[in-house]
């Protein structure tokens, strides 16, 4: 059983990139283009990990994390902020708001998947190929 | 006695001969009557004698004379009568009741002799005897006049002041001592005074002048006192020559006029006694309108009652000070408009008592400038906030598309979609390099923008510089190895502690070593840390020495300018953003230090960051 990962991002190209990298590794993904859709998908599809942009229309990343952390079901789901905000203090405020990690765009495609996997329990990780 | 002679006697009689009907109307009026009283015959005939020449307070007396004459047929009396010009004349009156054959009253015949001069002589003798010694001992000039306005006494101070001998003055109307232009008004005032005699100052608020023998005028101050005697009421005037005081006043006024502020001087009653032209201009009232008014006329209605209290308080404890410290004060113009003012008050001790001088400054313009500055500040703060938001958005918007570019270039190079041929791989590497360069540019630009807006927050902490430098060196060692450069690090043997911002220090050192590695093709790069003593005190010197091409002298001047990369002809060698040194220098300044360099063209360069040790 490998993890199902929800990608919430209003930038389609960013969504595509994360989806491609994660699916190439063997994970299944879901996409949501704003915070509200992300929250609804969380309720219906029950993802194992959520990647979430911060600046989005309708419902932004901070509202998403506040909503999910307030619910007993989703209080512990791994939530990683993936954002193009990189001003000083952005990482601190994201962690303070309840995100487990903060990854700055542009992401490094060579290390991104490993960064995300670190927040998955081992039984949900894609097992390394025996050869690698 | 012929009729002709009778007529002649009538005509030529030196005294006024007046026939009065039993009803009191004038029947006959001889030329001497005209001379004494000023009325020609045609004006006098038919008029009531009481209306024509008898002063109000003598009417009863005149009636008595007639009653007396009826009873005794003849009375002799001395009294005062009025001339056509309003002046009084002393007369000796003999009145006879003339009756017809049946003994009925036909008319009164009144003989009036002008005894003004005789009276003066008598009065003079009286007051002279009584008051001479007293009046000689006063410092003021004294002129005493009787009810007809004739001078009956002068003291020697008056002789000296007016330049006339006593004999020249006695018997003269007092107007003799006044400039001609005041004569008419003075006559009126004089009779007014005799009607209600009381001690007072003459002509309050008016400028009074005396006339000296020879025609020169001089400013005077006069106080009047009535003096009742058995010869009637006299008036004593004490006259003071105020030429000197006027001069002093004038100097004072000149001084007021030269003040930059509006000046208003008030007396103990809060009445305005002096203003300068600046005050006239500021408040819109004329000088004449202001003088004598309460100062509150210049204060807006809502402050008036309070002002009154403060004013009284000030007179109790007068000292120079600003009015209403910390309060907003307003002045009121004649046209009811208000304006903000600043006022300073000073007590003014004079011979005439305590006054308060207030200097009033219209601060409309200053208030306007202050308001503009406040508005400007808010505007700037808003602009700064807008700028912050702009930086944040710019960063976000530029990084977002780069995410896709760098990300998918990466997936292709990782060959996740499938294998690449050599040319595809090479071109993708070029895209990746370009994209990464663009990312550095964005990062540096943002740092610079933050520095420019003073938004860079330094996080000061005590760090061991050796550790920082070792970490930086370790991270850059692979770059040196790739180019085959000899990279050495020369650090003190013991820890070097410094309170500074770790990130900024890191950034500067990485930039300096990065530049050295970038431009040096052969040889070595050396990072060194030393403690030095400079004229400014003890410093830590972080230096990076290379064996690169050096910097041409003509390039050295603008080395630290943004986008001033040297050796621009050799474009293919260009890497970096062109902002590195510019940013490093700014960061060094933020840390209280500086970056200097030495370079020999073709031999190498040494860049040194100096940071003060506390």
Short mmCIF file of N, CA and C in Angstrom, two decimals, chain B residues 548-556 567 599-605:
data_model
loop_
_atom_site.label_atom_id
_atom_site.label_comp_id
_atom_site.label_asym_id
_atom_site.label_seq_id
_atom_site.Cartn_x
_atom_site.Cartn_y
_atom_site.Cartn_z
N UNK B 548 44.11 35.48 -9.82
CA UNK B 548 43.33 35.71 -11.03
C UNK B 548 43.92 36.83 -11.87
N UNK B 549 43.12 37.32 -12.84
CA UNK B 549 43.64 38.30 -13.79
C UNK B 549 43.84 39.70 -13.17
N UNK B 550 43.33 39.92 -11.98
CA UNK B 550 43.42 41.28 -11.41
C UNK B 550 42.39 42.19 -12.05
N UNK B 551 42.29 43.37 -11.51
CA UNK B 551 41.28 44.30 -12.01
C UNK B 551 41.98 45.49 -12.64
N UNK B 552 41.63 45.77 -13.88
CA UNK B 552 42.26 46.88 -14.58
C UNK B 552 42.00 48.18 -13.81
N UNK B 553 43.01 49.07 -13.75
CA UNK B 553 42.85 50.31 -12.97
C UNK B 553 41.59 51.07 -13.34
N UNK B 554 41.25 51.10 -14.64
CA UNK B 554 40.08 51.88 -15.05
C UNK B 554 38.77 51.25 -14.58
N UNK B 555 38.83 49.97 -14.21
CA UNK B 555 37.63 49.28 -13.75
C UNK B 555 37.43 49.41 -12.24
N UNK B 556 38.55 49.74 -11.56
CA UNK B 556 38.50 49.63 -10.10
C UNK B 556 37.50 50.59 -9.45
N UNK B 567 35.53 43.47 -17.29
CA UNK B 567 35.94 42.68 -18.43
C UNK B 567 34.74 42.30 -19.30
N UNK B 599 44.59 45.14 -5.90
CA UNK B 599 44.68 44.31 -7.10
C UNK B 599 45.84 44.76 -7.97
N UNK B 600 46.53 43.77 -8.51
CA UNK B 600 47.57 44.09 -9.48
C UNK B 600 47.18 43.40 -10.77
N UNK B 601 47.00 44.20 -11.81
CA UNK B 601 46.50 43.66 -13.07
C UNK B 601 47.43 42.56 -13.57
N UNK B 602 46.86 41.40 -13.81
CA UNK B 602 47.65 40.28 -14.30
C UNK B 602 48.30 39.45 -13.21
N UNK B 603 48.23 39.87 -11.98
CA UNK B 603 48.89 39.14 -10.90
C UNK B 603 47.87 38.53 -9.92
N UNK B 604 46.85 39.32 -9.59
CA UNK B 604 45.85 38.80 -8.66
C UNK B 604 45.21 39.90 -7.83
N UNK B 605 44.20 39.49 -7.04
CA UNK B 605 43.47 40.46 -6.23
C UNK B 605 43.30 39.92 -4.81
#
